PDB file of C-alpha atoms in Angstrom:
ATOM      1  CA  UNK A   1       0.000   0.000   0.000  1.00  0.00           C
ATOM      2  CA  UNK A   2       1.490   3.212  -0.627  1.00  0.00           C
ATOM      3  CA  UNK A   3       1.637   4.856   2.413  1.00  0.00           C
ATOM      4  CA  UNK A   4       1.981   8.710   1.012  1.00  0.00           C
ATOM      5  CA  UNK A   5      -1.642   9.926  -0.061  1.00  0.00           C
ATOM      6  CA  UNK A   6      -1.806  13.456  -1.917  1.00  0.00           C
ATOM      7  CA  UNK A   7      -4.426  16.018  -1.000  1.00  0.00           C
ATOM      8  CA  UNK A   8      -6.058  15.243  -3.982  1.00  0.00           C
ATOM      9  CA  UNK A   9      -6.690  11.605  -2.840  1.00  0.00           C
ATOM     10  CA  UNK A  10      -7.425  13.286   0.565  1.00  0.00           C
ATOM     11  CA  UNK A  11     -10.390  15.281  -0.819  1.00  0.00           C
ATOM     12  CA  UNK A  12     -11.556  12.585  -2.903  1.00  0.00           C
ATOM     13  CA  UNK A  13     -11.896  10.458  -0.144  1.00  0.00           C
ATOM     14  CA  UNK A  14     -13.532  13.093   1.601  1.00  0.00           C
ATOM     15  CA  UNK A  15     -16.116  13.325  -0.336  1.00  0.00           C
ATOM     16  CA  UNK A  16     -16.737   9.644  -0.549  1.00  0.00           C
ATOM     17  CA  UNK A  17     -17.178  10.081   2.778  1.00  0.00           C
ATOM     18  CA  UNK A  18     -19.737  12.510   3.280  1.00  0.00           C
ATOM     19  CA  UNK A  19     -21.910   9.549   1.618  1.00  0.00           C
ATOM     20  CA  UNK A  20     -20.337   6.765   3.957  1.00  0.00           C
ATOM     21  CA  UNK A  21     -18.752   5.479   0.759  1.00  0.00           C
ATOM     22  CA  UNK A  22     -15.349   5.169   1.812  1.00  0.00           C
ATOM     23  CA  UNK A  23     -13.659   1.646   2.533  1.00  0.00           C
ATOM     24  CA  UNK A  24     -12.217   1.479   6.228  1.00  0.00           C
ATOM     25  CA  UNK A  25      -8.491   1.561   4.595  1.00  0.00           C
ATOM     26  CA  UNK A  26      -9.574   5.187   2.925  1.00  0.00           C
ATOM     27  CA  UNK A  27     -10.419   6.488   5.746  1.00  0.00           C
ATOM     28  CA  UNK A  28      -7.213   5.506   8.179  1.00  0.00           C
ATOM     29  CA  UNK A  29      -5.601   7.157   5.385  1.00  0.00           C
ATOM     30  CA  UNK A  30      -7.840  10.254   4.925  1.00  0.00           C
ATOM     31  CA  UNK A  31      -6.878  10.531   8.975  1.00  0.00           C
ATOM     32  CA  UNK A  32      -3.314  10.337   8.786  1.00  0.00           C
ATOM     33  CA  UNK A  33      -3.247  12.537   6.290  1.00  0.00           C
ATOM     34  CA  UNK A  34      -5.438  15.440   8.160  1.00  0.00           C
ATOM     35  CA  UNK A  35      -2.991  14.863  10.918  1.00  0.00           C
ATOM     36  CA  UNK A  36      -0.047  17.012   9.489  1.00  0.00           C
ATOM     37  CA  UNK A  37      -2.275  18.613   6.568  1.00  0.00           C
ATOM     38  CA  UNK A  38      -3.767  21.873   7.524  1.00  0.00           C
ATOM     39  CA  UNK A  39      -5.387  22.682   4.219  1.00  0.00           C
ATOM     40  CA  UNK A  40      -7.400  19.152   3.781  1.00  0.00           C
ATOM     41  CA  UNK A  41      -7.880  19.490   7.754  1.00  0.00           C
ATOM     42  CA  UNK A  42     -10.136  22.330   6.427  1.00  0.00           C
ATOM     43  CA  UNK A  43     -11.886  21.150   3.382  1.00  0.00           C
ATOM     44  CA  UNK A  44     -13.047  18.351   5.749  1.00  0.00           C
ATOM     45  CA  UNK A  45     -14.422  20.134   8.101  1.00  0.00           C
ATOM     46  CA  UNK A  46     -16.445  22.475   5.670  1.00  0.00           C
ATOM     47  CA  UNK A  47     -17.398  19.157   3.459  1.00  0.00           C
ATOM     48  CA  UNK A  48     -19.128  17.811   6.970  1.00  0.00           C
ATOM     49  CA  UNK A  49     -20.737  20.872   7.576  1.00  0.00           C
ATOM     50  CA  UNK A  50     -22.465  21.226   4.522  1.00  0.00           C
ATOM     51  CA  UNK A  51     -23.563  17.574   4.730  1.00  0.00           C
ATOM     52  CA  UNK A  52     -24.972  18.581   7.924  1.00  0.00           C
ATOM     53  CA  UNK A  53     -26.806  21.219   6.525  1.00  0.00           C
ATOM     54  CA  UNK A  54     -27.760  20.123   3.611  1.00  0.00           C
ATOM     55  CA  UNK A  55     -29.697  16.636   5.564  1.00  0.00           C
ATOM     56  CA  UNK A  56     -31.263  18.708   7.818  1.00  0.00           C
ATOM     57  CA  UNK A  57     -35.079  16.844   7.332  1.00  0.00           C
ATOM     58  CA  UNK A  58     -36.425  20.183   6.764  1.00  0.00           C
ATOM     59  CA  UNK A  59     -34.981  20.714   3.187  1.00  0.00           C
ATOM     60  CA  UNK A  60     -37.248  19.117   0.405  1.00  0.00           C
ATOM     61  CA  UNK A  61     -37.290  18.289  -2.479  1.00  0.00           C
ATOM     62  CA  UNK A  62     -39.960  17.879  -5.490  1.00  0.00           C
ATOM     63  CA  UNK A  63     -40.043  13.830  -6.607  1.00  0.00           C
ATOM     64  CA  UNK A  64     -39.757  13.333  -9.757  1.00  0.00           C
ATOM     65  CA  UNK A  65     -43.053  11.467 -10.407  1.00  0.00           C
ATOM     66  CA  UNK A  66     -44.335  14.665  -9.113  1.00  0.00           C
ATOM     67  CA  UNK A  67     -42.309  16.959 -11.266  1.00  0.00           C
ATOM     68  CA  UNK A  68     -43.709  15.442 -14.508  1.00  0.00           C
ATOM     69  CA  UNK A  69     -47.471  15.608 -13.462  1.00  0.00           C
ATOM     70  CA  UNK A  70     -46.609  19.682 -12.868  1.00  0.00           C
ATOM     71  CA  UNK A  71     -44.624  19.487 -16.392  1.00  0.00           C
ATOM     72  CA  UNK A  72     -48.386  18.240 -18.186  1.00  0.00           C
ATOM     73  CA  UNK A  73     -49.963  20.337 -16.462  1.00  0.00           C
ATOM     74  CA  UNK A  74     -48.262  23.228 -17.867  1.00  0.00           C
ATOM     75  CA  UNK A  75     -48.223  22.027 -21.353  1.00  0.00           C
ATOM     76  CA  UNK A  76     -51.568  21.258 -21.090  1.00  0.00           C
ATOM     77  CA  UNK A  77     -52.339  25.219 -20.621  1.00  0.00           C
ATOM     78  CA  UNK A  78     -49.346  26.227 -22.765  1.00  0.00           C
ATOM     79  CA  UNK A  79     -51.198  23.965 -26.111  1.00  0.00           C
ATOM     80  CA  UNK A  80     -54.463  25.533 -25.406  1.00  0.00           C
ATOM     81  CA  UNK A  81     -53.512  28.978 -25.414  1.00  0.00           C
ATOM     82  CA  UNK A  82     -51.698  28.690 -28.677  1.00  0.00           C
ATOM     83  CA  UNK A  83     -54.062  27.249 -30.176  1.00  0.00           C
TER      84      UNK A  83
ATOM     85  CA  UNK B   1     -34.616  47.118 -19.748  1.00  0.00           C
ATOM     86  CA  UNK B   2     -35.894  43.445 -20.812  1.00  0.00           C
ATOM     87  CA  UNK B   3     -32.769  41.832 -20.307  1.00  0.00           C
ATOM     88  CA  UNK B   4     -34.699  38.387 -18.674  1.00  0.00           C
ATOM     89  CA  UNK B   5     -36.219  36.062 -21.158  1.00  0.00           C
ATOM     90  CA  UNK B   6     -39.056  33.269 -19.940  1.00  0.00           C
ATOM     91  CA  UNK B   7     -38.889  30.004 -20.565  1.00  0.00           C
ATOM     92  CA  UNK B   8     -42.201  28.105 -19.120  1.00  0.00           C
ATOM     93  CA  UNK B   9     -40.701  24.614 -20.101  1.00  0.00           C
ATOM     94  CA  UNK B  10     -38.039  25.277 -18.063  1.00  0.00           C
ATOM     95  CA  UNK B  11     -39.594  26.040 -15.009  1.00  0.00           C
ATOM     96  CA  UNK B  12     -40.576  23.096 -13.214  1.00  0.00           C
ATOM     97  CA  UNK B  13     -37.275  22.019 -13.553  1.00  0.00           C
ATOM     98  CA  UNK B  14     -35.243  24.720 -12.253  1.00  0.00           C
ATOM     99  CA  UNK B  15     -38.086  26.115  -9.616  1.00  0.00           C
ATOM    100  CA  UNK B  16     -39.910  23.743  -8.431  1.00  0.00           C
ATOM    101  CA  UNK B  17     -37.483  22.596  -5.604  1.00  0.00           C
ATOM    102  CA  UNK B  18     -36.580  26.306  -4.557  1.00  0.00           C
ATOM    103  CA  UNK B  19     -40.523  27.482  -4.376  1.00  0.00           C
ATOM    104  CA  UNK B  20     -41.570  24.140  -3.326  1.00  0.00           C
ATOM    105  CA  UNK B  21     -39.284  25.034   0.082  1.00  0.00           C
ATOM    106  CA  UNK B  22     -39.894  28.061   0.224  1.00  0.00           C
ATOM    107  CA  UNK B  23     -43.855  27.169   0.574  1.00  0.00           C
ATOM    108  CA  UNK B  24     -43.265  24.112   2.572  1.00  0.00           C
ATOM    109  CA  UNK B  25     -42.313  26.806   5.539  1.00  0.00           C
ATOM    110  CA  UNK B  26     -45.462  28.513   5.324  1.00  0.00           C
ATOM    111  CA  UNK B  27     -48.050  25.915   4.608  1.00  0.00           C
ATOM    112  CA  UNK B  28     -46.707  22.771   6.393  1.00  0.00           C
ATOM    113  CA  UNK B  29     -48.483  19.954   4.171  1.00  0.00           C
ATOM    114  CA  UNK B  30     -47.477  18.653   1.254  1.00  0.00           C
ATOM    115  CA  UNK B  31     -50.313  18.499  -1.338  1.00  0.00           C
ATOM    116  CA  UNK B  32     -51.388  21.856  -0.390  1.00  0.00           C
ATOM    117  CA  UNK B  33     -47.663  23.166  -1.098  1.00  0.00           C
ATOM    118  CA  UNK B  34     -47.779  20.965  -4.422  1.00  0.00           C
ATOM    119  CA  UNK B  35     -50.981  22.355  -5.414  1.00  0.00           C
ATOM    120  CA  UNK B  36     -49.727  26.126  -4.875  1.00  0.00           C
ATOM    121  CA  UNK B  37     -46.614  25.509  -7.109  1.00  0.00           C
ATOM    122  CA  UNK B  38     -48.944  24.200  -9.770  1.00  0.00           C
ATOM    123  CA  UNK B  39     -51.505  26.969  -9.635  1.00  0.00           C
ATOM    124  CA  UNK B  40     -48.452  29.174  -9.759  1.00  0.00           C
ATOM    125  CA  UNK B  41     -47.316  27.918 -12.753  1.00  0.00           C
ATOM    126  CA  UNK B  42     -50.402  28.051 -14.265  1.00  0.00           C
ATOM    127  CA  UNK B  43     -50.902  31.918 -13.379  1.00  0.00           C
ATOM    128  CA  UNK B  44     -47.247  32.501 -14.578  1.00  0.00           C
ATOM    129  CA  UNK B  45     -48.025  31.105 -17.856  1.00  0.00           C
ATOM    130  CA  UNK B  46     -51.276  33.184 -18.190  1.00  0.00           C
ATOM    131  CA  UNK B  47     -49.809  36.254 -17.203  1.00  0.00           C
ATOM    132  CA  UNK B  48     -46.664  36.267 -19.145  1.00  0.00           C
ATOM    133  CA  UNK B  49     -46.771  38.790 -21.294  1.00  0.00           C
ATOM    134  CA  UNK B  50     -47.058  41.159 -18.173  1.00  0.00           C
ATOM    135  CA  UNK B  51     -43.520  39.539 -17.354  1.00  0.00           C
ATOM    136  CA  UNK B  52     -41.292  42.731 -17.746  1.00  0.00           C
ATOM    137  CA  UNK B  53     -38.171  41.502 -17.527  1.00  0.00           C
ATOM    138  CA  UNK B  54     -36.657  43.597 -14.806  1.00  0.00           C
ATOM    139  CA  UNK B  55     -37.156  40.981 -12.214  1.00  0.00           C
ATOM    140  CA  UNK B  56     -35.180  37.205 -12.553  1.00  0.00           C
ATOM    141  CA  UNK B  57     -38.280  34.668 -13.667  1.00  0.00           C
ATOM    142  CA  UNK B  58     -37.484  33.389  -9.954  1.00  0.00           C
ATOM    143  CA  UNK B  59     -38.580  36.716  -8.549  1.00  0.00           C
ATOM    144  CA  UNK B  60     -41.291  36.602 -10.441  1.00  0.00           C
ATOM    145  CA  UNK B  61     -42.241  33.375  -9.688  1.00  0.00           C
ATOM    146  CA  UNK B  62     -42.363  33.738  -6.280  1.00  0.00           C
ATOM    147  CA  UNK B  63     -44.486  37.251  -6.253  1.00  0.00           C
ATOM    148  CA  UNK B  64     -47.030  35.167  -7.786  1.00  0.00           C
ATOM    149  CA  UNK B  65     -46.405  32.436  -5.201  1.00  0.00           C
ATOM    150  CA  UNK B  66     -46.688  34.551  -1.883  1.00  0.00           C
ATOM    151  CA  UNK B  67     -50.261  35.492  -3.302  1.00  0.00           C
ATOM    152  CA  UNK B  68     -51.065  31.942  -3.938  1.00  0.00           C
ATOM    153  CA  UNK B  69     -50.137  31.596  -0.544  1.00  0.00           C
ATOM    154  CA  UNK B  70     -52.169  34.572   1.352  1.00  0.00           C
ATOM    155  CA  UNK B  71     -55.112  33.283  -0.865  1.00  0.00           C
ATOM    156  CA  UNK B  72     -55.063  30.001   0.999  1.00  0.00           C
ATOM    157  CA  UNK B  73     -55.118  31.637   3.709  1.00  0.00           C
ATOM    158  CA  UNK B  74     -57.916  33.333   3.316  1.00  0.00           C
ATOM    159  CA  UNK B  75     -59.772  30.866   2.396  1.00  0.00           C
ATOM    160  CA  UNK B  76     -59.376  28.881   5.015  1.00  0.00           C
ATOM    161  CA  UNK B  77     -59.652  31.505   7.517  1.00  0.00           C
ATOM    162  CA  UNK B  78     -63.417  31.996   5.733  1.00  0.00           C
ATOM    163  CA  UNK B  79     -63.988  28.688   7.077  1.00  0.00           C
ATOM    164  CA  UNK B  80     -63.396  29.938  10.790  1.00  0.00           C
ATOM    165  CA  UNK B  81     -65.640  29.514  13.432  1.00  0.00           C
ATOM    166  CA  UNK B  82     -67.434  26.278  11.899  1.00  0.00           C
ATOM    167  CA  UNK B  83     -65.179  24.119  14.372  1.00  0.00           C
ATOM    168  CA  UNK B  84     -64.655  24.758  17.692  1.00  0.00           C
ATOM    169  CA  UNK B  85     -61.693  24.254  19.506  1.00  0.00           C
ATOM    170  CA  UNK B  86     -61.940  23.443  23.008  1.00  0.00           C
ATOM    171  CA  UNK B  87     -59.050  23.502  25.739  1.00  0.00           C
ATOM    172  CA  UNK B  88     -59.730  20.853  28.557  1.00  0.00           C
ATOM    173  CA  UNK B  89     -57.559  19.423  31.144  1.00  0.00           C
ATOM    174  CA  UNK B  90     -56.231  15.882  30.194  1.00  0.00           C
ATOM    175  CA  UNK B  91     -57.258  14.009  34.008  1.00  0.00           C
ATOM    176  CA  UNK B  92     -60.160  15.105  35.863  1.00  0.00           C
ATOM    177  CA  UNK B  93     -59.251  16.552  38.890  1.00  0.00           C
ATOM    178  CA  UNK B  94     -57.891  19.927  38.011  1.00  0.00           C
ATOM    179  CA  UNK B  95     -60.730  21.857  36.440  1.00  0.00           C
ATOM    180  CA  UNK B  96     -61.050  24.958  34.483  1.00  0.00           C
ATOM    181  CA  UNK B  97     -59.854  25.363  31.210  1.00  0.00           C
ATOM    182  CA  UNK B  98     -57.130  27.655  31.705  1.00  0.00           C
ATOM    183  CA  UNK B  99     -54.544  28.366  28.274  1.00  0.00           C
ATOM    184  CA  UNK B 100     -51.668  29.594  30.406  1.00  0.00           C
ATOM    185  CA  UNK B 101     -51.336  26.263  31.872  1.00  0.00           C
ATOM    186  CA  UNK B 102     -50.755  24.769  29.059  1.00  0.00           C
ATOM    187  CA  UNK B 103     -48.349  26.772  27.580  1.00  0.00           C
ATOM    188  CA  UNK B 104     -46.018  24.585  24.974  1.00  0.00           C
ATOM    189  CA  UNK B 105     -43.077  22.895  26.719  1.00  0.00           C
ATOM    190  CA  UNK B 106     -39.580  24.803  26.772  1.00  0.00           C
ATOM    191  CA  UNK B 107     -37.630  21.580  25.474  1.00  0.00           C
ATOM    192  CA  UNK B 108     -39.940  21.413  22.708  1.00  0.00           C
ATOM    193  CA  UNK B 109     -38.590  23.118  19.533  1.00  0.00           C
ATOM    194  CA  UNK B 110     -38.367  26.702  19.547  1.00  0.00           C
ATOM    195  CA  UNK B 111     -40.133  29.635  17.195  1.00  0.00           C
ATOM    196  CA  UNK B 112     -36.164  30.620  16.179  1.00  0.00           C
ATOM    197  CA  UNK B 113     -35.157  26.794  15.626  1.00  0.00           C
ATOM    198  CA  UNK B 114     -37.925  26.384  13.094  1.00  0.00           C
ATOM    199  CA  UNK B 115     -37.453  29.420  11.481  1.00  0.00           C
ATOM    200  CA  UNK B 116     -33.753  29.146  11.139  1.00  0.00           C
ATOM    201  CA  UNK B 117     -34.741  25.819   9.283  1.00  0.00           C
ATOM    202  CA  UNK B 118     -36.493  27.486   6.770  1.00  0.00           C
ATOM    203  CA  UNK B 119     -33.691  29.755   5.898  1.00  0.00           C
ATOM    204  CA  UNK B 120     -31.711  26.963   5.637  1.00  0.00           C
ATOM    205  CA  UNK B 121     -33.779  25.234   3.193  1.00  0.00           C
ATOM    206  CA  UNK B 122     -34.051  28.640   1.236  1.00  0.00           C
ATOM    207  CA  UNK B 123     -30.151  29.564   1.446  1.00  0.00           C
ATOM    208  CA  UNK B 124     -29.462  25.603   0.132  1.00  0.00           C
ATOM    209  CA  UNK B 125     -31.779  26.266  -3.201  1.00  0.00           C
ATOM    210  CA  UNK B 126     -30.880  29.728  -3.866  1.00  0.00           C
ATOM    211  CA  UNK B 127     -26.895  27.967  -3.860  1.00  0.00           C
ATOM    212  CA  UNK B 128     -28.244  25.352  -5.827  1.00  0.00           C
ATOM    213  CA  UNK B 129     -29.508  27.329  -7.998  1.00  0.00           C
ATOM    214  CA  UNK B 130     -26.242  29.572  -9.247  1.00  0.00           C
ATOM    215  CA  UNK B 131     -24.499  26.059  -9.956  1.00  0.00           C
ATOM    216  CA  UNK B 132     -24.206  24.585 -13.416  1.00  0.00           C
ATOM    217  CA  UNK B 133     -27.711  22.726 -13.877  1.00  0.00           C
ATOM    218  CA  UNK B 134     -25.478  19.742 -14.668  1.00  0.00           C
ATOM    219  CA  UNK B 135     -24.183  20.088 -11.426  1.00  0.00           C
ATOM    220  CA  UNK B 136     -27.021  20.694  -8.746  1.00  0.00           C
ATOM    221  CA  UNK B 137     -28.604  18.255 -10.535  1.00  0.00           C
ATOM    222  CA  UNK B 138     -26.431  15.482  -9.655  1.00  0.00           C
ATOM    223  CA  UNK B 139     -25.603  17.019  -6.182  1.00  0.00           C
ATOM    224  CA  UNK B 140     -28.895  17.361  -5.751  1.00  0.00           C
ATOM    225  CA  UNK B 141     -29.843  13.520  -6.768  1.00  0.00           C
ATOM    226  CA  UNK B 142     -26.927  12.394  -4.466  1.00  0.00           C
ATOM    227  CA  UNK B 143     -27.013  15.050  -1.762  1.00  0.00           C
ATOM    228  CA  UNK B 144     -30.767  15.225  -1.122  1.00  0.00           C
ATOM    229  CA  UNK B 145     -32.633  12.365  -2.768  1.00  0.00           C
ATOM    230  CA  UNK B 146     -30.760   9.814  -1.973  1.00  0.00           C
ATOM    231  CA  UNK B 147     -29.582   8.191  -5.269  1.00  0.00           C
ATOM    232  CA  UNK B 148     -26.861   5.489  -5.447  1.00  0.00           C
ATOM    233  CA  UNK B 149     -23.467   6.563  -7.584  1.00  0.00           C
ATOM    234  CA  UNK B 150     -24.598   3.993 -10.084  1.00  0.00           C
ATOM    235  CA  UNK B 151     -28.251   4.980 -10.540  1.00  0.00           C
ATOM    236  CA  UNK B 152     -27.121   8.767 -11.290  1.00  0.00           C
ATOM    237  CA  UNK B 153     -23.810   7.464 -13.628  1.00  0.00           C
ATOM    238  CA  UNK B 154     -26.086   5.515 -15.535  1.00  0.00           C
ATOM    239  CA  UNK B 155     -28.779   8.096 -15.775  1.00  0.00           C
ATOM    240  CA  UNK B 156     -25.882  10.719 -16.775  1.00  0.00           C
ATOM    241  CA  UNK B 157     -23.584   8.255 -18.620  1.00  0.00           C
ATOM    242  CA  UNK B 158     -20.850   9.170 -17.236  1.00  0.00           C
ATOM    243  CA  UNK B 159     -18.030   7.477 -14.928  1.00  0.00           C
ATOM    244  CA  UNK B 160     -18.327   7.012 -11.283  1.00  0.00           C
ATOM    245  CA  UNK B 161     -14.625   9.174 -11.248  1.00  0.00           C
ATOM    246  CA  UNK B 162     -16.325  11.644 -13.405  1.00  0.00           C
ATOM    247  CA  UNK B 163     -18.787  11.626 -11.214  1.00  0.00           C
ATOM    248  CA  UNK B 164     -16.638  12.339  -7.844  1.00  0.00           C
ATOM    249  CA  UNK B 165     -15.375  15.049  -9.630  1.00  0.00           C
ATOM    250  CA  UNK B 166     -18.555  16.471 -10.192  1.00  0.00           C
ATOM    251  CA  UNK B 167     -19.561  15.959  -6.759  1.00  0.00           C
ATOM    252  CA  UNK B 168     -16.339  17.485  -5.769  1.00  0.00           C
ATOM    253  CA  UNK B 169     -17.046  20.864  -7.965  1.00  0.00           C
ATOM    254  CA  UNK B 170     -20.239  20.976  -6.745  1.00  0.00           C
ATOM    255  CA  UNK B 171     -19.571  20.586  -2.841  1.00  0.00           C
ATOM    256  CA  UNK B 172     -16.525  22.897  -3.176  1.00  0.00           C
ATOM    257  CA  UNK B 173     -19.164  25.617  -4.528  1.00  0.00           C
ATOM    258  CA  UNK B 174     -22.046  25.268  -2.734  1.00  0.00           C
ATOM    259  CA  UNK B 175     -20.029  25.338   0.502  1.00  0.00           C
ATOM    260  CA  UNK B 176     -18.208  28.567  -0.604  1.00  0.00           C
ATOM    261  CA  UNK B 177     -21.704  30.348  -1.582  1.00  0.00           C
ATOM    262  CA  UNK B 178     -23.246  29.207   2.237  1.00  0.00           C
ATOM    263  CA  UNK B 179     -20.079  29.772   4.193  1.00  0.00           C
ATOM    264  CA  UNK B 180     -20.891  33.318   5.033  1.00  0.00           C
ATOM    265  CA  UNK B 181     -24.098  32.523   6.712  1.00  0.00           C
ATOM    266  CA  UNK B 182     -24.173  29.018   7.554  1.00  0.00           C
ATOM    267  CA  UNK B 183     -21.033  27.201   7.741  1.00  0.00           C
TER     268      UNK B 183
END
């Protein structure tokens, strides 16, 4: 295993992580690295914070199912008044 | 100074998440909101040509929204005073029916919580909304709803690394554009 991992690694595995995506070897190495990296040490912490944010169970969203019955409805009323 | 064009087939797509928050706050149920993004549409659409341009079609859209709102309002404060509410104790032995004592719990979530929420919801759209469409829309699919990396790289065709890069751009931008306020 190499035991060097680059910032850009660092941040990748980051974000994997925000979704719980990264493998248990990732993430010892995400650590190590945001033990003597200041930069990544920083990106981390703002990457959890807007995954915090951003699952708050207040914040909705439209389904998709949903969408399309909206998107008739509109074409519906955009066909009759051209015609 | 028409500088903003409209695009109705665009709408739902780009709007409906932002205004669908932003009326989720205020009406608390989910068909009703759903039902006031429709009708809003539908009023857009029939009063276009008053569209002037100086406002962003978002704006706009939610000017007609906020009256869609106060309308339901309305109506349903017309239907006032056909229930009654009535405040009793839960056990029988204290009597009266006294308000103060019942006075919502201080653990219980507060007004500034709830409202802070809604910002949040508002300030998360209004981000999404200056990305690439590209963009939020894959954030959005991964962040929000839920979607596995596979599901969206098929959808997209793209590859799961072009995806993390994606992701990457996206999260790198959307946490710059909220840092000020909510990071």
């Amino acid at each position: 295993m190499k035991l060097k991992t680059e910032c850009h690694e660092a941040n990748h595995i980051c974000d994997k992580n925000q979704y719980k995506e990264a493998t248990f070897m990732e993430k010892v190495r995400l650590n190590i690295h945001l033990i003597y990296c200041r930069a990544c040490r920083k990106y981390s912490m703002r990457n959890s914070k807007l995954t915090k944010a951003v699952n708050n169970p207040t914040v909705q969203t439209v389904s998709t199912s949903e969408k399309e019955v909206m998107k008739q409805r509109l074409q519906e009323q955009l066909n009759s008044s051209n015609s | 100074m028409a500088t903003n064009q409209i695009d109705p087939t665009k709408w739902v797509d780009q709007y409906s998440d932002y205004l669908f928050n932003y009326t989720i706050a205020r009406v608390n149920d989910r068909e009703v909101a759903q039902d006031l993004i429709s009708e809003t549409f539908l009023a857009g659409l029939k009063s276009m040509k008053n569209f002037k341009g100086e406002a962003t079609e978002r704006t706009w859209l939610i000017s007609i929204l906020k009256r869609k709102i106060i309308d339901h309002y309305r109506k349903s404060n017309s239907k006032k005073g056909k229930a009654e509410v009535r405040i009793n104790y839960k056990d029988e032995e204290s009597e009266g029916d006294w308000l103060e004592e019942r006075v919502a719990d201080p653990f219980d979530k507060t007004a500034e919580d709830s409202i802070q929420n809604v910002e949040l919801g508002e300030a998360i759209f209004n981000c999404l909304g200056k990305l690439p469409e590209k963009q939020a829309r894959i954030f959005k699919m991964k962040t929000i709803d839920d979607f596995d990396t596979e599901a969206i790289c098929n959808e997209f065709d793209i590859t799961p690394s072009n995806f993390w890069v994606i992701i990457h751009r996206a999260r790198t931008a959307m946490a710059s554009c909220m840092e000020k306020d909510w990071l």
